[in-house]
Amino acid sequence: KAGVTQTPRYLIKTRGQQVTLSCSPISGHRSVSWYQQTPGQGLQFLFEYFSETQRNKGNFPGRFSGRQFSNSRSEMNVSTLELGDSALYLCASSLLYSGTSGRGSSYEQYFGPGTRLTVT
Amino acid sequence: EDQVTQSPEALRLQEGESSSLNCSYTVSGLRGLFWYRQDPGKGPEFLFTLYSAGEEKEKERLKATLTKKESFLHITAPKPEDSATYLCAVQARIQGAQKLVFGQGTRLTINP
């Protein structure tokens, strides 16, 4: 079974530009979550999508947005890039989403390799 | 404040030297605790899910345990290939929504 794929793997952008990252979940998984990982802040939750609807959102500015398509693939967009947006952006897929999972049910998230974004 | 704290931040062991990593949490309504392994430049790799205090899970040289306030990842007779950053994450209701909150990780180095 193919894992989570993310494209592109590496990106270099300049301040003020915008960027779109793509994530294809594991086949059959309908939930996709996005995270930002930096050495100082660790893994921080951006948002979660399930059935094309955003179900959960982290504490990031509105410059960060996302969407999910009917085939569960997801995209994340960052507009007006800032130097501090340089990070590893990780996508994770799971069978259930956080609102439906419970004790004994599976909310394991499987991560992709990430997109390394560098803003200069 | 809901928090997940991992200790130590970094741990260096000799091959074969067993030890434990700690993940303590202060969230209410825990629904699951997850352990991941992350190699440099890669995404986290899922290891275990624990749901109830007293639960244990094992995989090769790793064993995860859970109490009401913390989880331990025990590494028995580690090998150099066990070197990685180990992350724990807690699923809980935070600010009205179910969320997964990650600790900062423990960077483990096994010297041959």
PDB file of C-alpha atoms in Angstrom:
ATOM      1  CA  LYS A   1       0.000   0.000   0.000  1.00  0.00           C
ATOM      2  CA  ALA A   2       1.481   3.343  -1.006  1.00  0.00           C
ATOM      3  CA  GLY A   3       2.195   5.798   1.765  1.00  0.00           C
ATOM      4  CA  VAL A   4       1.423   9.481   2.029  1.00  0.00           C
ATOM      5  CA  THR A   5       3.028  11.486  -0.745  1.00  0.00           C
ATOM      6  CA  GLN A   6       3.838  15.173  -0.699  1.00  0.00           C
ATOM      7  CA  THR A   7       4.943  17.430  -3.516  1.00  0.00           C
ATOM      8  CA  PRO A   8       7.173  19.204  -3.999  1.00  0.00           C
ATOM      9  CA  ARG A   9       9.801  17.931  -1.580  1.00  0.00           C
ATOM     10  CA  TYR A  10      11.800  21.152  -1.582  1.00  0.00           C
ATOM     11  CA  LEU A  11      10.888  24.754  -2.334  1.00  0.00           C
ATOM     12  CA  ILE A  12      12.721  28.047  -2.200  1.00  0.00           C
ATOM     13  CA  LYS A  13      10.600  31.191  -2.290  1.00  0.00           C
ATOM     14  CA  THR A  14      11.144  34.867  -1.572  1.00  0.00           C
ATOM     15  CA  ARG A  15       9.281  37.012   0.917  1.00  0.00           C
ATOM     16  CA  GLY A  16       5.892  38.171  -0.275  1.00  0.00           C
ATOM     17  CA  GLN A  17       5.348  35.285  -2.659  1.00  0.00           C
ATOM     18  CA  GLN A  18       2.754  32.593  -2.186  1.00  0.00           C
ATOM     19  CA  VAL A  19       3.136  28.829  -2.252  1.00  0.00           C
ATOM     20  CA  THR A  20       0.910  25.779  -2.678  1.00  0.00           C
ATOM     21  CA  LEU A  21       1.835  22.387  -1.260  1.00  0.00           C
ATOM     22  CA  SER A  22       0.131  19.140  -2.182  1.00  0.00           C
ATOM     23  CA  CYS A  23      -0.599  15.964  -0.239  1.00  0.00           C
ATOM     24  CA  SER A  24      -2.019  12.619  -1.375  1.00  0.00           C
ATOM     25  CA  PRO A  25      -3.195  10.457   1.539  1.00  0.00           C
ATOM     26  CA  ILE A  26      -3.008   6.703   1.882  1.00  0.00           C
ATOM     27  CA  SER A  27      -5.674   5.043  -0.233  1.00  0.00           C
ATOM     28  CA  GLY A  28      -8.898   4.788   1.773  1.00  0.00           C
ATOM     29  CA  HIS A  29      -7.924   7.471   4.269  1.00  0.00           C
ATOM     30  CA  ARG A  30     -10.323  10.406   4.261  1.00  0.00           C
ATOM     31  CA  SER A  31      -8.730  12.611   6.891  1.00  0.00           C
ATOM     32  CA  VAL A  32      -5.747  14.827   6.151  1.00  0.00           C
ATOM     33  CA  SER A  33      -3.947  16.997   8.690  1.00  0.00           C
ATOM     34  CA  TRP A  34      -1.194  19.529   8.133  1.00  0.00           C
ATOM     35  CA  TYR A  35       1.625  20.404  10.498  1.00  0.00           C
ATOM     36  CA  GLN A  36       4.480  22.869  10.539  1.00  0.00           C
ATOM     37  CA  GLN A  37       7.739  21.663  12.059  1.00  0.00           C
ATOM     38  CA  THR A  38      10.564  23.976  13.081  1.00  0.00           C
ATOM     39  CA  PRO A  39      13.545  23.376  15.385  1.00  0.00           C
ATOM     40  CA  GLY A  40      12.287  25.942  17.888  1.00  0.00           C
ATOM     41  CA  GLN A  41       8.554  25.169  17.984  1.00  0.00           C
ATOM     42  CA  GLY A  42       8.483  21.494  17.132  1.00  0.00           C
ATOM     43  CA  LEU A  43       5.397  20.070  15.423  1.00  0.00           C
ATOM     44  CA  GLN A  44       2.515  22.507  15.353  1.00  0.00           C
ATOM     45  CA  PHE A  45      -0.945  21.677  14.081  1.00  0.00           C
ATOM     46  CA  LEU A  46      -2.237  23.752  11.185  1.00  0.00           C
ATOM     47  CA  PHE A  47      -5.571  22.213  10.177  1.00  0.00           C
ATOM     48  CA  GLU A  48      -7.463  18.999   9.612  1.00  0.00           C
ATOM     49  CA  TYR A  49      -9.769  18.089   6.751  1.00  0.00           C
ATOM     50  CA  PHE A  50     -12.293  15.308   6.436  1.00  0.00           C
ATOM     51  CA  SER A  51     -14.724  14.794   3.581  1.00  0.00           C
ATOM     52  CA  GLU A  52     -13.694  18.086   1.979  1.00  0.00           C
ATOM     53  CA  THR A  53     -14.520  20.079   5.126  1.00  0.00           C
ATOM     54  CA  GLN A  54     -12.131  21.716   7.539  1.00  0.00           C
ATOM     55  CA  ARG A  55     -12.843  20.084  10.900  1.00  0.00           C
ATOM     56  CA  ASN A  56     -10.136  21.603  13.053  1.00  0.00           C
ATOM     57  CA  LYS A  57      -7.797  24.561  12.907  1.00  0.00           C
ATOM     58  CA  GLY A  58      -4.655  25.491  14.788  1.00  0.00           C
ATOM     59  CA  ASN A  59      -3.466  28.938  15.845  1.00  0.00           C
ATOM     60  CA  PHE A  60      -1.980  30.168  12.604  1.00  0.00           C
ATOM     61  CA  PRO A  61      -2.740  33.430  10.763  1.00  0.00           C
ATOM     62  CA  GLY A  62      -5.190  33.546   7.896  1.00  0.00           C
ATOM     63  CA  ARG A  63      -2.304  33.523   5.410  1.00  0.00           C
ATOM     64  CA  PHE A  64      -2.333  29.764   5.910  1.00  0.00           C
ATOM     65  CA  SER A  65      -5.225  28.042   4.210  1.00  0.00           C
ATOM     66  CA  GLY A  66      -6.057  24.662   2.831  1.00  0.00           C
ATOM     67  CA  ARG A  67      -8.605  22.584   1.044  1.00  0.00           C
ATOM     68  CA  GLN A  68      -9.463  18.991   0.375  1.00  0.00           C
ATOM     69  CA  PHE A  69     -10.772  17.502  -2.822  1.00  0.00           C
ATOM     70  CA  SER A  70     -13.327  14.757  -3.366  1.00  0.00           C
ATOM     71  CA  ASN A  71     -10.548  12.186  -3.828  1.00  0.00           C
ATOM     72  CA  SER A  72      -9.196  13.186  -0.363  1.00  0.00           C
ATOM     73  CA  ARG A  73      -6.109  14.836  -1.805  1.00  0.00           C
ATOM     74  CA  SER A  74      -5.331  18.077  -0.020  1.00  0.00           C
ATOM     75  CA  GLU A  75      -3.525  21.292  -0.737  1.00  0.00           C
ATOM     76  CA  MET A  76      -2.131  23.890   1.605  1.00  0.00           C
ATOM     77  CA  ASN A  77      -1.518  27.474   0.601  1.00  0.00           C
ATOM     78  CA  VAL A  78       0.574  30.124   2.273  1.00  0.00           C
ATOM     79  CA  SER A  79       0.219  33.667   0.961  1.00  0.00           C
ATOM     80  CA  THR A  80       2.532  36.641   1.502  1.00  0.00           C
ATOM     81  CA  LEU A  81       5.396  34.480   2.703  1.00  0.00           C
ATOM     82  CA  GLU A  82       7.518  35.639   5.638  1.00  0.00           C
ATOM     83  CA  LEU A  83      10.999  34.511   6.646  1.00  0.00           C
ATOM     84  CA  GLY A  84       9.499  32.781   9.683  1.00  0.00           C
ATOM     85  CA  ASP A  85       7.467  30.497   7.424  1.00  0.00           C
ATOM     86  CA  SER A  86      10.616  28.540   6.599  1.00  0.00           C
ATOM     87  CA  ALA A  87       9.912  25.070   7.939  1.00  0.00           C
ATOM     88  CA  LEU A  88       9.201  21.455   7.157  1.00  0.00           C
ATOM     89  CA  TYR A  89       5.510  21.125   6.287  1.00  0.00           C
ATOM     90  CA  LEU A  90       4.114  17.708   7.042  1.00  0.00           C
ATOM     91  CA  CYS A  91       0.915  16.133   5.916  1.00  0.00           C
ATOM     92  CA  ALA A  92      -0.627  13.188   7.762  1.00  0.00           C
ATOM     93  CA  SER A  93      -3.532  10.966   6.807  1.00  0.00           C
ATOM     94  CA  SER A  94      -5.776   8.795   8.944  1.00  0.00           C
ATOM     95  CA  LEU A  95      -8.863   6.646   8.585  1.00  0.00           C
ATOM     96  CA  LEU A  96     -10.922   8.699  11.006  1.00  0.00           C
ATOM     97  CA  TYR A  97     -10.786  12.293  11.997  1.00  0.00           C
ATOM     98  CA  SER A  98     -10.388  13.583  15.496  1.00  0.00           C
ATOM     99  CA  GLY A  99     -14.077  14.233  16.043  1.00  0.00           C
ATOM    100  CA  THR A 100     -15.191  10.683  15.324  1.00  0.00           C
ATOM    101  CA  SER A 101     -12.395   8.677  16.885  1.00  0.00           C
ATOM    102  CA  GLY A 102     -12.647   7.489  20.432  1.00  0.00           C
ATOM    103  CA  ARG A 103     -11.257   4.957  22.832  1.00  0.00           C
ATOM    104  CA  GLY A 104     -10.113   1.906  21.007  1.00  0.00           C
ATOM    105  CA  SER A 105     -10.716   3.436  17.592  1.00  0.00           C
ATOM    106  CA  SER A 106      -8.003   4.349  15.285  1.00  0.00           C
ATOM    107  CA  TYR A 107      -6.723   7.888  15.078  1.00  0.00           C
ATOM    108  CA  GLU A 108      -3.218   6.902  14.127  1.00  0.00           C
ATOM    109  CA  GLN A 109      -1.827   9.457  11.727  1.00  0.00           C
ATOM    110  CA  TYR A 110       0.580   8.417   9.008  1.00  0.00           C
ATOM    111  CA  PHE A 111       2.943  11.122   7.870  1.00  0.00           C
ATOM    112  CA  GLY A 112       4.387  11.945   4.492  1.00  0.00           C
ATOM    113  CA  PRO A 113       8.039  12.879   3.949  1.00  0.00           C
ATOM    114  CA  GLY A 114       7.285  16.589   4.166  1.00  0.00           C
ATOM    115  CA  THR A 115       7.972  19.640   2.026  1.00  0.00           C
ATOM    116  CA  ARG A 116      11.000  21.665   3.052  1.00  0.00           C
ATOM    117  CA  LEU A 117      10.123  25.329   2.442  1.00  0.00           C
ATOM    118  CA  THR A 118      12.837  27.947   2.568  1.00  0.00           C
ATOM    119  CA  VAL A 119      11.845  31.611   2.414  1.00  0.00           C
ATOM    120  CA  THR A 120      14.605  34.081   1.542  1.00  0.00           C
TER     121      THR A 120
ATOM    122  CA  GLU B   1      -2.739  24.773  30.278  1.00  0.00           C
ATOM    123  CA  ASP B   2      -2.774  21.544  28.293  1.00  0.00           C
ATOM    124  CA  GLN B   3       0.767  20.413  27.805  1.00  0.00           C
ATOM    125  CA  VAL B   4       2.927  17.519  26.633  1.00  0.00           C
ATOM    126  CA  THR B   5       6.501  17.419  27.933  1.00  0.00           C
ATOM    127  CA  GLN B   6       9.168  14.974  26.892  1.00  0.00           C
ATOM    128  CA  SER B   7      12.368  14.256  28.765  1.00  0.00           C
ATOM    129  CA  PRO B   8      15.225  14.175  28.384  1.00  0.00           C
ATOM    130  CA  GLU B   9      15.660  16.465  25.360  1.00  0.00           C
ATOM    131  CA  ALA B  10      18.617  14.385  24.218  1.00  0.00           C
ATOM    132  CA  LEU B  11      20.021  11.042  25.286  1.00  0.00           C
ATOM    133  CA  ARG B  12      23.230   9.382  24.239  1.00  0.00           C
ATOM    134  CA  LEU B  13      23.659   5.655  24.956  1.00  0.00           C
ATOM    135  CA  GLN B  14      26.119   2.936  24.142  1.00  0.00           C
ATOM    136  CA  GLU B  15      24.896   0.062  22.025  1.00  0.00           C
ATOM    137  CA  GLY B  16      23.178  -2.444  24.321  1.00  0.00           C
ATOM    138  CA  GLU B  17      22.592   0.080  27.116  1.00  0.00           C
ATOM    139  CA  SER B  18      18.863   0.041  27.936  1.00  0.00           C
ATOM    140  CA  SER B  19      17.003   3.187  28.994  1.00  0.00           C
ATOM    141  CA  SER B  20      13.616   4.920  29.054  1.00  0.00           C
ATOM    142  CA  LEU B  21      12.172   8.068  27.515  1.00  0.00           C
ATOM    143  CA  ASN B  22       9.437   9.967  29.318  1.00  0.00           C
ATOM    144  CA  CYS B  23       6.325  11.759  28.053  1.00  0.00           C
ATOM    145  CA  SER B  24       4.254  13.540  30.697  1.00  0.00           C
ATOM    146  CA  TYR B  25       0.959  15.231  29.914  1.00  0.00           C
ATOM    147  CA  THR B  26      -1.451  17.569  31.632  1.00  0.00           C
ATOM    148  CA  VAL B  27      -4.554  17.284  29.490  1.00  0.00           C
ATOM    149  CA  SER B  28      -8.026  16.350  30.570  1.00  0.00           C
ATOM    150  CA  GLY B  29     -10.066  13.775  28.740  1.00  0.00           C
ATOM    151  CA  LEU B  30      -7.180  11.861  27.206  1.00  0.00           C
ATOM    152  CA  ARG B  31      -8.420   9.799  24.272  1.00  0.00           C
ATOM    153  CA  GLY B  32      -5.128   8.403  23.083  1.00  0.00           C
ATOM    154  CA  LEU B  33      -1.369   8.720  23.370  1.00  0.00           C
ATOM    155  CA  PHE B  34       0.824   8.063  20.361  1.00  0.00           C
ATOM    156  CA  TRP B  35       4.534   7.437  19.931  1.00  0.00           C
ATOM    157  CA  TYR B  36       6.370   8.265  16.722  1.00  0.00           C
ATOM    158  CA  ARG B  37       9.931   7.925  15.515  1.00  0.00           C
ATOM    159  CA  GLN B  38      11.402  10.594  13.248  1.00  0.00           C
ATOM    160  CA  ASP B  39      14.635  10.322  11.287  1.00  0.00           C
ATOM    161  CA  PRO B  40      16.379  13.506  10.091  1.00  0.00           C
ATOM    162  CA  GLY B  41      14.686  15.056   7.065  1.00  0.00           C
ATOM    163  CA  LYS B  42      11.786  12.588   7.140  1.00  0.00           C
ATOM    164  CA  GLY B  43       8.234  12.552   8.387  1.00  0.00           C
ATOM    165  CA  PRO B  44       7.379  10.888  11.708  1.00  0.00           C
ATOM    166  CA  GLU B  45       6.808   7.140  11.588  1.00  0.00           C
ATOM    167  CA  PHE B  46       3.969   5.764  13.694  1.00  0.00           C
ATOM    168  CA  LEU B  47       5.014   3.327  16.436  1.00  0.00           C
ATOM    169  CA  PHE B  48       2.284   2.827  19.075  1.00  0.00           C
ATOM    170  CA  THR B  49      -1.115   3.925  20.313  1.00  0.00           C
ATOM    171  CA  LEU B  50      -2.024   3.660  24.011  1.00  0.00           C
ATOM    172  CA  TYR B  51      -5.528   4.340  25.295  1.00  0.00           C
ATOM    173  CA  SER B  52      -5.755   3.321  28.954  1.00  0.00           C
ATOM    174  CA  ALA B  53      -3.581   3.523  32.048  1.00  0.00           C
ATOM    175  CA  GLY B  54      -1.804   0.213  32.509  1.00  0.00           C
ATOM    176  CA  GLU B  55      -1.719  -0.546  28.807  1.00  0.00           C
ATOM    177  CA  GLU B  56       1.550  -1.724  27.243  1.00  0.00           C
ATOM    178  CA  LYS B  57       2.610  -2.215  23.630  1.00  0.00           C
ATOM    179  CA  GLU B  58       5.801  -3.813  22.301  1.00  0.00           C
ATOM    180  CA  LYS B  59       7.642  -3.769  19.016  1.00  0.00           C
ATOM    181  CA  GLU B  60      11.098  -5.275  18.665  1.00  0.00           C
ATOM    182  CA  ARG B  61      13.323  -3.478  21.193  1.00  0.00           C
ATOM    183  CA  LEU B  62      10.684  -0.886  22.102  1.00  0.00           C
ATOM    184  CA  LYS B  63       7.997  -1.070  24.758  1.00  0.00           C
ATOM    185  CA  ALA B  64       5.544   1.725  25.510  1.00  0.00           C
ATOM    186  CA  THR B  65       3.620   1.999  28.769  1.00  0.00           C
ATOM    187  CA  LEU B  66       0.959   4.418  29.982  1.00  0.00           C
ATOM    188  CA  THR B  67      -0.068   5.754  33.389  1.00  0.00           C
ATOM    189  CA  LYS B  68      -2.607   8.450  34.202  1.00  0.00           C
ATOM    190  CA  LYS B  69      -0.007  11.190  33.937  1.00  0.00           C
ATOM    191  CA  GLU B  70       2.784   9.900  31.756  1.00  0.00           C
ATOM    192  CA  SER B  71       4.022   7.407  29.245  1.00  0.00           C
ATOM    193  CA  PHE B  72       7.383   5.714  28.985  1.00  0.00           C
ATOM    194  CA  LEU B  73       9.142   4.376  25.932  1.00  0.00           C
ATOM    195  CA  HIS B  74      11.547   1.686  27.094  1.00  0.00           C
ATOM    196  CA  ILE B  75      14.396   0.769  24.778  1.00  0.00           C
ATOM    197  CA  THR B  76      16.035  -2.565  25.494  1.00  0.00           C
ATOM    198  CA  ALA B  77      19.556  -3.349  24.216  1.00  0.00           C
ATOM    199  CA  PRO B  78      19.404  -0.595  21.581  1.00  0.00           C
ATOM    200  CA  LYS B  79      21.322  -0.684  18.323  1.00  0.00           C
ATOM    201  CA  PRO B  80      22.759   2.261  16.342  1.00  0.00           C
ATOM    202  CA  GLU B  81      19.809   2.057  13.941  1.00  0.00           C
ATOM    203  CA  ASP B  82      17.512   3.021  16.829  1.00  0.00           C
ATOM    204  CA  SER B  83      19.046   6.497  16.736  1.00  0.00           C
ATOM    205  CA  ALA B  84      16.269   8.977  15.937  1.00  0.00           C
ATOM    206  CA  THR B  85      14.029  11.573  17.525  1.00  0.00           C
ATOM    207  CA  TYR B  86      11.120  10.015  19.392  1.00  0.00           C
ATOM    208  CA  LEU B  87       7.934  12.048  19.590  1.00  0.00           C
ATOM    209  CA  CYS B  88       4.876  11.519  21.705  1.00  0.00           C
ATOM    210  CA  ALA B  89       1.491  13.047  20.966  1.00  0.00           C
ATOM    211  CA  VAL B  90      -1.682  13.265  22.988  1.00  0.00           C
ATOM    212  CA  GLN B  91      -5.204  13.286  21.583  1.00  0.00           C
ATOM    213  CA  ALA B  92      -7.482  15.307  23.829  1.00  0.00           C
ATOM    214  CA  ARG B  93     -10.248  17.885  23.780  1.00  0.00           C
ATOM    215  CA  ILE B  94      -8.586  21.267  23.754  1.00  0.00           C
ATOM    216  CA  GLN B  95     -10.529  24.499  23.359  1.00  0.00           C
ATOM    217  CA  GLY B  96     -13.649  22.577  22.424  1.00  0.00           C
ATOM    218  CA  ALA B  97     -12.087  20.459  19.712  1.00  0.00           C
ATOM    219  CA  GLN B  98     -10.292  17.143  19.572  1.00  0.00           C
ATOM    220  CA  LYS B  99      -6.658  17.818  18.780  1.00  0.00           C
ATOM    221  CA  LEU B 100      -3.351  16.039  18.603  1.00  0.00           C
ATOM    222  CA  VAL B 101      -0.678  17.851  20.620  1.00  0.00           C
ATOM    223  CA  PHE B 102       2.952  16.841  20.156  1.00  0.00           C
ATOM    224  CA  GLY B 103       5.804  17.014  22.614  1.00  0.00           C
ATOM    225  CA  GLN B 104       9.148  18.501  21.592  1.00  0.00           C
ATOM    226  CA  GLY B 105      10.740  15.071  21.224  1.00  0.00           C
ATOM    227  CA  THR B 106      13.740  13.214  22.625  1.00  0.00           C
ATOM    228  CA  ARG B 107      16.761  12.975  20.366  1.00  0.00           C
ATOM    229  CA  LEU B 108      18.272   9.536  20.935  1.00  0.00           C
ATOM    230  CA  THR B 109      21.793   8.626  19.800  1.00  0.00           C
ATOM    231  CA  ILE B 110      23.120   5.074  20.099  1.00  0.00           C
ATOM    232  CA  ASN B 111      26.872   4.799  19.792  1.00  0.00           C
ATOM    233  CA  PRO B 112      28.337   1.521  18.469  1.00  0.00           C
TER     234      PRO B 112
END
